């Protein structure tokens, strides 16, 4: 099984046009259908600070991951447009303006356009996707995202055969983003990229929710990329533009420090960061005395994604 999901919910099952006026309602309506369906993992039901509490236990796969408590995920964030420390970025991100939100999709495609997020959601199948998330700083968590396949969105604009890479650009709101205003550290706006085959892989996700609700602003609302086999910095938040390109884009972190943050950034315990080992990771919420987790190649998703890199020496293509 490639994608961990309780049940695929075709957006056509929630067709009330009023519902689509509000993002939260779309996601909630989808989740209501899920709960009525196959049931939810007990780990989610145990998290009693969210709407997941008291949900029926259901039929789930034995290797289902235990999600990190929502409060930890929400309060330990990297959002450099706002601040360089995890608490201030969480607080300041509440100022982000996310409504209305549209995404431009352009470049090497047959049908470029600017699309309201609600219109995108109407066309996509929302799923719950519970993935490991491994930061390059050597901490990790498990997040129950709500999202849809990036590849399915790209197919709607019909990529041309010349489209070899995908560039993602985050929002530019310097009036409320202090680090953009001060031109601090990275070139703004934040940019990330994938090869087209990576982008079309079924694990590559655009997340709009988490723990059964819309995404918290500090975690990337209203739309962020999730590529679970890559380090966290590839998972760009607050996406406003997706461009299909002939050539690799210049991405924010590899431009800032190319020896430390490569374009590929596949999780790899055998390739150390120049300043620390990537061999193991601290799992958020696991307790002070808990042993560190052994980091896995491709963050444990090798079975699904290793074939994308079969002709590459992963020690050199960081
Ligand atoms: N996206 C934007 N726009 N700005 C950022 O600073 N930080 C990245 C990534 N996406 C970042 C971003 C980094 S370094 C990490 S580790 C993850 O987001 C953190 O995601 P989280 O805050 O939801 O845990």
mmCIF file of C-alpha atoms and ligand atoms in Angstrom:
data_model
loop_
_atom_site.group_PDB
_atom_site.id
_atom_site.type_symbol
_atom_site.label_atom_id
_atom_site.label_comp_id
_atom_site.label_asym_id
_atom_site.label_seq_id
_atom_site.Cartn_x
_atom_site.Cartn_y
_atom_site.Cartn_z
ATOM 1 C CA UNK A 1 0.000 0.000 0.000
ATOM 2 C CA UNK A 2 1.568 3.257 -1.089
ATOM 3 C CA UNK A 3 -0.707 5.827 0.462
ATOM 4 C CA UNK A 4 -2.012 5.416 3.972
ATOM 5 C CA UNK A 5 -5.548 6.625 3.850
ATOM 6 C CA UNK A 6 -8.688 5.607 5.628
ATOM 7 C CA UNK A 7 -10.892 6.178 2.631
ATOM 8 C CA UNK A 8 -10.784 8.135 -0.593
ATOM 9 C CA UNK A 9 -13.558 10.680 -0.694
ATOM 10 C CA UNK A 10 -14.415 11.912 -4.172
ATOM 11 C CA UNK A 11 -15.120 15.622 -3.963
ATOM 12 C CA UNK A 12 -18.235 14.892 -6.019
ATOM 13 C CA UNK A 13 -19.754 13.378 -2.880
ATOM 14 C CA UNK A 14 -19.855 16.795 -1.251
ATOM 15 C CA UNK A 15 -21.331 18.843 -4.008
ATOM 16 C CA UNK A 16 -23.386 21.444 -2.166
ATOM 17 C CA UNK A 17 -22.085 24.670 -3.737
ATOM 18 C CA UNK A 18 -22.452 26.477 -0.428
ATOM 19 C CA UNK A 19 -20.032 24.042 1.101
ATOM 20 C CA UNK A 20 -17.344 25.068 -1.347
ATOM 21 C CA UNK A 21 -17.504 28.696 -0.333
ATOM 22 C CA UNK A 22 -15.577 27.903 2.805
ATOM 23 C CA UNK A 23 -12.433 25.850 2.942
ATOM 24 C CA UNK A 24 -12.972 24.593 6.452
ATOM 25 C CA UNK A 25 -16.437 23.381 5.566
ATOM 26 C CA UNK A 26 -15.112 21.449 2.594
ATOM 27 C CA UNK A 27 -12.585 19.633 4.721
ATOM 28 C CA UNK A 28 -15.017 19.044 7.580
ATOM 29 C CA UNK A 29 -17.633 17.690 5.187
ATOM 30 C CA UNK A 30 -15.064 15.323 3.749
ATOM 31 C CA UNK A 31 -14.068 14.142 7.198
ATOM 32 C CA UNK A 32 -17.633 13.577 8.273
ATOM 33 C CA UNK A 33 -17.928 11.196 5.353
ATOM 34 C CA UNK A 34 -14.730 9.465 6.420
ATOM 35 C CA UNK A 35 -15.931 8.936 9.980
ATOM 36 C CA UNK A 36 -19.163 7.486 8.763
ATOM 37 C CA UNK A 37 -17.109 5.122 6.642
ATOM 38 C CA UNK A 38 -14.321 2.845 7.731
ATOM 39 C CA UNK A 39 -13.275 4.376 11.041
ATOM 40 C CA UNK A 40 -10.148 6.041 12.259
ATOM 41 C CA UNK A 41 -6.883 4.904 13.749
ATOM 42 C CA UNK A 42 -6.912 4.637 17.557
ATOM 43 C CA UNK A 43 -3.819 6.799 17.760
ATOM 44 C CA UNK A 44 -5.849 9.662 16.339
ATOM 45 C CA UNK A 45 -8.792 8.966 18.573
ATOM 46 C CA UNK A 46 -6.448 9.070 21.561
ATOM 47 C CA UNK A 47 -5.501 12.616 20.770
ATOM 48 C CA UNK A 48 -8.240 14.207 22.809
ATOM 49 C CA UNK A 49 -7.451 17.820 21.965
ATOM 50 C CA UNK A 50 -8.974 17.656 18.529
ATOM 51 C CA UNK A 51 -12.049 16.683 16.612
ATOM 52 C CA UNK A 52 -10.562 13.209 16.321
ATOM 53 C CA UNK A 53 -11.435 12.390 19.936
ATOM 54 C CA UNK A 54 -14.149 9.783 20.509
ATOM 55 C CA UNK A 55 -14.078 8.553 16.943
ATOM 56 C CA UNK A 56 -14.922 4.901 16.433
ATOM 57 C CA UNK A 57 -12.027 2.508 16.159
ATOM 58 C CA UNK A 58 -11.999 0.877 12.799
ATOM 59 C CA UNK A 59 -10.210 -1.238 10.339
ATOM 60 C CA UNK A 60 -6.639 -0.077 9.797
ATOM 61 C CA UNK A 61 -3.340 -1.447 8.710
ATOM 62 C CA UNK A 62 -1.100 -2.989 11.348
ATOM 63 C CA UNK A 63 1.832 -0.761 10.484
ATOM 64 C CA UNK A 64 -0.132 2.466 10.885
ATOM 65 C CA UNK A 65 2.099 5.164 12.293
ATOM 66 C CA UNK A 66 1.288 6.810 15.601
ATOM 67 C CA UNK A 67 0.859 10.534 14.954
ATOM 68 C CA UNK A 68 2.760 13.061 17.028
ATOM 69 C CA UNK A 69 0.391 15.003 19.322
ATOM 70 C CA UNK A 70 -1.172 17.939 17.475
ATOM 71 C CA UNK A 71 -0.057 20.511 20.037
ATOM 72 C CA UNK A 72 3.585 19.599 19.456
ATOM 73 C CA UNK A 73 3.283 19.799 15.672
ATOM 74 C CA UNK A 74 1.568 23.179 15.959
ATOM 75 C CA UNK A 75 4.035 24.741 18.368
ATOM 76 C CA UNK A 76 7.403 23.633 16.991
ATOM 77 C CA UNK A 77 7.536 25.196 13.565
ATOM 78 C CA UNK A 78 10.101 26.440 11.085
ATOM 79 C CA UNK A 79 8.721 29.470 9.251
ATOM 80 C CA UNK A 80 11.591 31.776 8.466
ATOM 81 C CA UNK A 81 9.536 34.497 6.809
ATOM 82 C CA UNK A 82 8.264 35.216 10.325
ATOM 83 C CA UNK A 83 11.098 34.346 12.706
ATOM 84 C CA UNK A 84 14.114 32.126 13.170
ATOM 85 C CA UNK A 85 12.861 30.472 16.327
ATOM 86 C CA UNK A 86 10.067 27.975 16.518
ATOM 87 C CA UNK A 87 7.889 29.700 19.099
ATOM 88 C CA UNK A 88 7.923 33.192 17.559
ATOM 89 C CA UNK A 89 7.244 31.824 14.072
ATOM 90 C CA UNK A 90 4.213 29.985 15.405
ATOM 91 C CA UNK A 91 2.877 33.130 17.040
ATOM 92 C CA UNK A 92 3.610 35.561 14.202
ATOM 93 C CA UNK A 93 2.263 33.249 11.500
ATOM 94 C CA UNK A 94 -1.233 33.891 12.862
ATOM 95 C CA UNK A 95 -1.054 37.222 10.969
ATOM 96 C CA UNK A 96 -0.867 35.473 7.590
ATOM 97 C CA UNK A 97 -3.684 36.414 5.221
ATOM 98 C CA UNK A 98 -5.010 33.204 3.666
ATOM 99 C CA UNK A 99 -8.391 34.286 2.339
ATOM 100 C CA UNK A 100 -8.946 34.549 -0.580
ATOM 101 C CA UNK A 101 -6.188 32.262 -1.915
ATOM 102 C CA UNK A 102 -5.362 31.418 -5.477
ATOM 103 C CA UNK A 103 -2.558 29.460 -7.103
ATOM 104 C CA UNK A 104 -1.010 30.271 -10.463
ATOM 105 C CA UNK A 105 -0.015 27.189 -12.466
ATOM 106 C CA UNK A 106 2.048 28.050 -15.516
ATOM 107 C CA UNK A 107 5.109 27.307 -17.632
ATOM 108 C CA UNK A 108 5.395 24.183 -19.782
ATOM 109 C CA UNK A 109 1.698 23.283 -19.670
ATOM 110 C CA UNK A 110 -1.141 23.289 -22.158
ATOM 111 C CA UNK A 111 -3.676 24.973 -19.869
ATOM 112 C CA UNK A 112 -2.034 27.547 -17.579
ATOM 113 C CA UNK A 113 -4.231 29.529 -15.244
ATOM 114 C CA UNK A 114 -4.862 31.139 -11.886
ATOM 115 C CA UNK A 115 -7.134 28.970 -9.769
ATOM 116 C CA UNK A 116 -8.978 29.676 -6.538
ATOM 117 C CA UNK A 117 -8.059 27.110 -3.917
ATOM 118 C CA UNK A 118 -11.727 26.195 -3.481
ATOM 119 C CA UNK A 119 -11.981 25.403 -7.197
ATOM 120 C CA UNK A 120 -8.905 23.196 -6.966
ATOM 121 C CA UNK A 121 -10.364 21.339 -3.963
ATOM 122 C CA UNK A 122 -13.609 20.762 -5.798
ATOM 123 C CA UNK A 123 -11.729 18.772 -8.445
ATOM 124 C CA UNK A 124 -9.489 16.754 -6.159
ATOM 125 C CA UNK A 125 -9.890 13.648 -4.030
ATOM 126 C CA UNK A 126 -9.018 14.561 -0.464
ATOM 127 C CA UNK A 127 -7.315 11.866 1.569
ATOM 128 C CA UNK A 128 -5.879 11.442 5.000
ATOM 129 C CA UNK A 129 -2.169 10.732 4.561
ATOM 130 C CA UNK A 130 -0.206 9.831 7.686
ATOM 131 C CA UNK A 131 3.481 10.352 6.934
ATOM 132 C CA UNK A 132 6.776 10.568 8.754
ATOM 133 C CA UNK A 133 8.324 14.042 8.558
ATOM 134 C CA UNK A 134 12.098 14.310 9.008
ATOM 135 C CA UNK A 135 13.723 17.714 9.399
ATOM 136 C CA UNK A 136 17.308 18.252 8.258
ATOM 137 C CA UNK A 137 17.913 19.449 11.858
ATOM 138 C CA UNK A 138 17.542 15.767 12.935
ATOM 139 C CA UNK A 139 14.145 15.870 14.632
ATOM 140 C CA UNK A 140 11.124 14.027 13.326
ATOM 141 C CA UNK A 141 7.402 13.657 13.769
ATOM 142 C CA UNK A 142 4.457 11.798 12.269
ATOM 143 C CA UNK A 143 1.702 13.981 10.830
ATOM 144 C CA UNK A 144 -1.847 13.053 9.783
ATOM 145 C CA UNK A 145 -2.143 15.391 6.799
ATOM 146 C CA UNK A 146 -5.308 15.951 4.805
ATOM 147 C CA UNK A 147 -4.436 16.525 1.191
ATOM 148 C CA UNK A 148 -4.453 15.370 -2.389
ATOM 149 C CA UNK A 149 -2.054 14.117 -5.010
ATOM 150 C CA UNK A 150 0.202 16.806 -6.509
ATOM 151 C CA UNK A 151 0.415 14.751 -9.702
ATOM 152 C CA UNK A 152 -3.357 14.783 -10.096
ATOM 153 C CA UNK A 153 -3.394 18.571 -9.899
ATOM 154 C CA UNK A 154 -0.578 18.862 -12.454
ATOM 155 C CA UNK A 155 -2.443 16.569 -14.833
ATOM 156 C CA UNK A 156 -5.387 18.985 -14.877
ATOM 157 C CA UNK A 157 -3.238 21.629 -16.616
ATOM 158 C CA UNK A 158 -1.708 19.084 -19.031
ATOM 159 C CA UNK A 159 2.099 19.218 -18.716
ATOM 160 C CA UNK A 160 3.988 19.364 -22.028
ATOM 161 C CA UNK A 161 6.740 16.860 -22.774
ATOM 162 C CA UNK A 162 9.218 19.717 -22.217
ATOM 163 C CA UNK A 163 8.235 19.979 -18.520
ATOM 164 C CA UNK A 164 11.146 18.423 -16.611
ATOM 165 C CA UNK A 165 11.035 20.272 -13.285
ATOM 166 C CA UNK A 166 8.465 21.899 -11.019
ATOM 167 C CA UNK A 167 9.101 25.129 -9.148
ATOM 168 C CA UNK A 168 6.995 26.130 -6.120
ATOM 169 C CA UNK A 169 6.870 29.685 -4.832
ATOM 170 C CA UNK A 170 5.539 30.719 -1.440
ATOM 171 C CA UNK A 171 3.570 33.825 -0.637
ATOM 172 C CA UNK A 172 5.156 37.279 -0.397
ATOM 173 C CA UNK A 173 3.523 39.365 2.343
ATOM 174 C CA UNK A 174 6.360 41.623 3.576
ATOM 175 C CA UNK A 175 4.014 43.848 5.550
ATOM 176 C CA UNK A 176 3.388 40.990 7.999
ATOM 177 C CA UNK A 177 6.511 38.856 7.392
ATOM 178 C CA UNK A 178 9.378 40.561 9.231
ATOM 179 C CA UNK A 179 12.182 38.545 7.586
ATOM 180 C CA UNK A 180 10.929 39.346 4.097
ATOM 181 C CA UNK A 181 10.710 43.018 5.037
ATOM 182 C CA UNK A 182 14.299 42.995 6.315
ATOM 183 C CA UNK A 183 15.656 40.827 3.492
ATOM 184 C CA UNK A 184 16.995 38.482 6.146
ATOM 185 C CA UNK A 185 18.915 35.308 5.329
ATOM 186 C CA UNK A 186 17.144 33.714 2.331
ATOM 187 C CA UNK A 187 16.144 35.279 -0.963
ATOM 188 C CA UNK A 188 12.391 35.838 -0.674
ATOM 189 C CA UNK A 189 9.894 34.553 -1.501
ATOM 190 C CA UNK A 190 10.750 31.000 -0.426
ATOM 191 C CA UNK A 191 11.188 28.713 -3.453
ATOM 192 C CA UNK A 192 11.405 24.935 -3.718
ATOM 193 C CA UNK A 193 11.531 22.465 -6.564
ATOM 194 C CA UNK A 194 11.169 18.861 -7.675
ATOM 195 C CA UNK A 195 11.969 16.866 -10.746
ATOM 196 C CA UNK A 196 8.794 16.158 -12.737
ATOM 197 C CA UNK A 197 8.880 12.417 -11.977
ATOM 198 C CA UNK A 198 9.208 13.183 -8.254
ATOM 199 C CA UNK A 199 6.276 15.570 -8.502
ATOM 200 C CA UNK A 200 4.137 12.962 -10.268
ATOM 201 C CA UNK A 201 4.901 10.277 -7.672
ATOM 202 C CA UNK A 202 1.762 9.226 -5.748
ATOM 203 C CA UNK A 203 3.379 10.039 -2.388
ATOM 204 C CA UNK A 204 3.921 13.703 -3.362
ATOM 205 C CA UNK A 205 1.095 15.556 -1.672
ATOM 206 C CA UNK A 206 -0.437 18.996 -1.485
ATOM 207 C CA UNK A 207 -1.740 19.328 2.059
ATOM 208 C CA UNK A 208 -4.679 21.548 2.984
ATOM 209 C CA UNK A 209 -5.371 20.094 6.403
ATOM 210 C CA UNK A 210 -3.975 18.325 9.404
ATOM 211 C CA UNK A 211 -5.577 16.355 12.212
ATOM 212 C CA UNK A 212 -8.954 16.621 10.556
ATOM 213 C CA UNK A 213 -9.069 20.393 10.275
ATOM 214 C CA UNK A 214 -7.694 23.074 7.968
ATOM 215 C CA UNK A 215 -3.941 23.533 8.186
ATOM 216 C CA UNK A 216 -2.832 25.790 11.022
ATOM 217 C CA UNK A 217 -1.267 28.938 9.609
ATOM 218 C CA UNK A 218 2.101 28.121 11.151
ATOM 219 C CA UNK A 219 2.114 24.688 9.476
ATOM 220 C CA UNK A 220 1.687 26.024 5.954
ATOM 221 C CA UNK A 221 -1.909 27.134 5.447
ATOM 222 C CA UNK A 222 -3.663 27.131 3.206
ATOM 223 C CA UNK A 223 -1.647 24.890 0.857
ATOM 224 C CA UNK A 224 1.748 23.250 1.313
ATOM 225 C CA UNK A 225 3.880 20.612 -0.311
ATOM 226 C CA UNK A 226 4.566 17.308 1.465
ATOM 227 C CA UNK A 227 7.261 15.058 0.007
ATOM 228 C CA UNK A 228 7.705 12.526 2.826
ATOM 229 C CA UNK A 229 10.968 10.977 1.601
ATOM 230 C CA UNK A 230 12.791 14.321 1.585
ATOM 231 C CA UNK A 231 14.032 16.594 4.368
ATOM 232 C CA UNK A 232 11.506 19.018 5.813
ATOM 233 C CA UNK A 233 12.787 22.145 4.069
ATOM 234 C CA UNK A 234 11.558 20.789 0.713
ATOM 235 C CA UNK A 235 8.003 20.920 2.108
ATOM 236 C CA UNK A 236 7.283 24.512 1.161
ATOM 237 C CA UNK A 237 4.407 26.294 2.933
ATOM 238 C CA UNK A 238 1.836 28.800 1.677
ATOM 239 C CA UNK A 239 2.229 28.037 -2.039
ATOM 240 C CA UNK A 240 0.954 30.674 -4.500
ATOM 241 C CA UNK A 241 2.692 29.612 -7.703
ATOM 242 C CA UNK A 242 3.562 26.308 -9.377
ATOM 243 C CA UNK A 243 5.634 26.489 -12.571
ATOM 244 C CA UNK A 244 6.600 23.629 -14.830
ATOM 245 C CA UNK A 245 10.043 24.239 -16.248
ATOM 246 C CA UNK A 246 12.571 22.868 -18.698
ATOM 247 C CA UNK A 247 15.467 23.469 -16.303
ATOM 248 C CA UNK A 248 15.957 23.005 -12.552
ATOM 249 C CA UNK A 249 14.838 26.030 -10.544
ATOM 250 C CA UNK A 250 17.129 27.813 -8.102
ATOM 251 C CA UNK A 251 15.759 26.911 -4.698
ATOM 252 C CA UNK A 252 16.035 29.028 -1.561
ATOM 253 C CA UNK A 253 18.097 26.797 0.708
ATOM 254 C CA UNK A 254 20.468 25.418 -1.903
ATOM 255 C CA UNK A 255 21.125 28.961 -3.068
ATOM 256 C CA UNK A 256 21.812 30.060 0.522
ATOM 257 C CA UNK A 257 24.118 27.140 1.455
ATOM 258 C CA UNK A 258 24.621 24.695 -1.430
ATOM 259 C CA UNK A 259 26.981 22.420 0.525
ATOM 260 C CA UNK A 260 24.428 21.988 3.296
ATOM 261 C CA UNK A 261 21.059 21.886 1.536
ATOM 262 C CA UNK A 262 20.977 20.178 -1.839
ATOM 263 C CA UNK A 263 18.271 20.229 -4.479
ATOM 264 C CA UNK A 264 17.398 16.570 -3.917
ATOM 265 C CA UNK A 265 17.589 16.496 -0.097
ATOM 266 C CA UNK A 266 16.469 12.879 0.085
ATOM 267 C CA UNK A 267 16.618 11.636 3.674
ATOM 268 C CA UNK A 268 19.814 9.611 3.870
ATOM 269 C CA UNK A 269 21.438 8.472 7.136
ATOM 270 C CA UNK A 270 24.706 7.783 5.305
ATOM 271 C CA UNK A 271 25.254 11.380 4.193
ATOM 272 C CA UNK A 272 26.024 13.696 7.098
ATOM 273 C CA UNK A 273 25.167 17.340 7.143
ATOM 274 C CA UNK A 274 28.526 19.180 7.228
ATOM 275 C CA UNK A 275 27.834 20.118 10.860
ATOM 276 C CA UNK A 276 26.072 17.038 12.258
ATOM 277 C CA UNK A 277 25.286 13.374 11.593
ATOM 278 C CA UNK A 278 22.010 12.388 9.937
ATOM 279 C CA UNK A 279 22.259 8.846 11.236
ATOM 280 C CA UNK A 280 19.534 9.175 13.869
ATOM 281 C CA UNK A 281 16.752 11.528 14.847
ATOM 282 C CA UNK A 282 14.952 12.856 17.918
ATOM 283 C CA UNK A 283 11.269 12.013 17.702
ATOM 284 C CA UNK A 284 9.112 14.899 18.916
ATOM 285 C CA UNK A 285 6.955 13.828 21.824
ATOM 286 C CA UNK A 286 8.853 10.632 22.544
ATOM 287 C CA UNK A 287 10.071 11.707 25.985
ATOM 288 C CA UNK A 288 13.406 13.013 27.166
ATOM 289 C CA UNK A 289 14.960 9.612 27.878
ATOM 290 C CA UNK A 290 13.608 7.803 24.831
ATOM 291 C CA UNK A 291 16.234 6.447 22.456
ATOM 292 C CA UNK A 292 16.741 8.297 19.186
ATOM 293 C CA UNK A 293 15.221 6.713 16.107
ATOM 294 C CA UNK A 294 17.554 5.253 13.503
ATOM 295 C CA UNK A 295 17.024 7.380 10.387
ATOM 296 C CA UNK A 296 16.000 5.388 7.320
ATOM 297 C CA UNK A 297 17.038 5.934 3.715
ATOM 298 C CA UNK A 298 14.269 7.895 1.978
ATOM 299 C CA UNK A 299 12.719 8.287 5.440
ATOM 300 C CA UNK A 300 11.424 4.727 5.209
ATOM 301 C CA UNK A 301 9.718 5.193 1.829
ATOM 302 C CA UNK A 302 12.465 3.495 -0.197
ATOM 303 C CA UNK A 303 10.226 0.711 -1.418
ATOM 304 C CA UNK A 304 8.055 3.308 -3.109
ATOM 305 C CA UNK A 305 10.605 5.863 -4.330
ATOM 306 C CA UNK A 306 14.087 4.283 -4.678
ATOM 307 C CA UNK A 307 13.473 3.512 -8.354
ATOM 308 C CA UNK A 308 13.349 7.262 -9.067
ATOM 309 C CA UNK A 309 17.054 7.404 -8.253
ATOM 310 C CA UNK A 310 18.334 4.061 -9.535
ATOM 311 C CA UNK A 311 20.905 5.706 -11.828
ATOM 312 C CA UNK A 312 22.267 8.134 -9.227
ATOM 313 C CA UNK A 313 24.990 7.841 -6.614
ATOM 314 C CA UNK A 314 23.087 9.171 -3.615
ATOM 315 C CA UNK A 315 26.287 10.197 -1.807
ATOM 316 C CA UNK A 316 26.868 12.871 -4.421
ATOM 317 C CA UNK A 317 23.352 13.964 -5.244
ATOM 318 C CA UNK A 318 22.413 15.419 -1.895
HETATM 319 N N1 LIG B 1 8.043 26.999 3.885
HETATM 320 C C1 LIG B 1 8.133 28.341 3.953
HETATM 321 N N2 LIG B 1 7.368 29.085 3.137
HETATM 322 N N3 LIG B 1 8.966 28.970 4.824
HETATM 323 C C2 LIG B 1 9.771 28.250 5.661
HETATM 324 O O1 LIG B 1 10.544 28.846 6.427
HETATM 325 N N4 LIG B 1 10.501 26.052 6.408
HETATM 326 C C3 LIG B 1 10.769 24.696 5.931
HETATM 327 C C4 LIG B 1 9.482 23.991 5.474
HETATM 328 N N5 LIG B 1 8.684 24.878 4.655
HETATM 329 C C5 LIG B 1 9.702 26.835 5.606
HETATM 330 C C6 LIG B 1 8.791 26.239 4.707
HETATM 331 C C7 LIG B 1 11.433 23.890 6.936
HETATM 332 S S1 LIG B 1 13.065 24.269 7.217
HETATM 333 C C8 LIG B 1 10.824 22.871 7.580
HETATM 334 S S2 LIG B 1 11.683 21.810 8.581
HETATM 335 C C9 LIG B 1 9.388 22.655 7.456
HETATM 336 O O2 LIG B 1 8.743 23.610 6.629
HETATM 337 C C10 LIG B 1 8.746 22.732 8.838
HETATM 338 O O3 LIG B 1 7.394 22.439 8.787
HETATM 339 P P1 LIG B 1 6.530 22.610 10.117
HETATM 340 O O4 LIG B 1 6.813 23.970 10.660
HETATM 341 O O5 LIG B 1 5.105 22.407 9.729
HETATM 342 O O6 LIG B 1 7.027 21.542 11.063
#
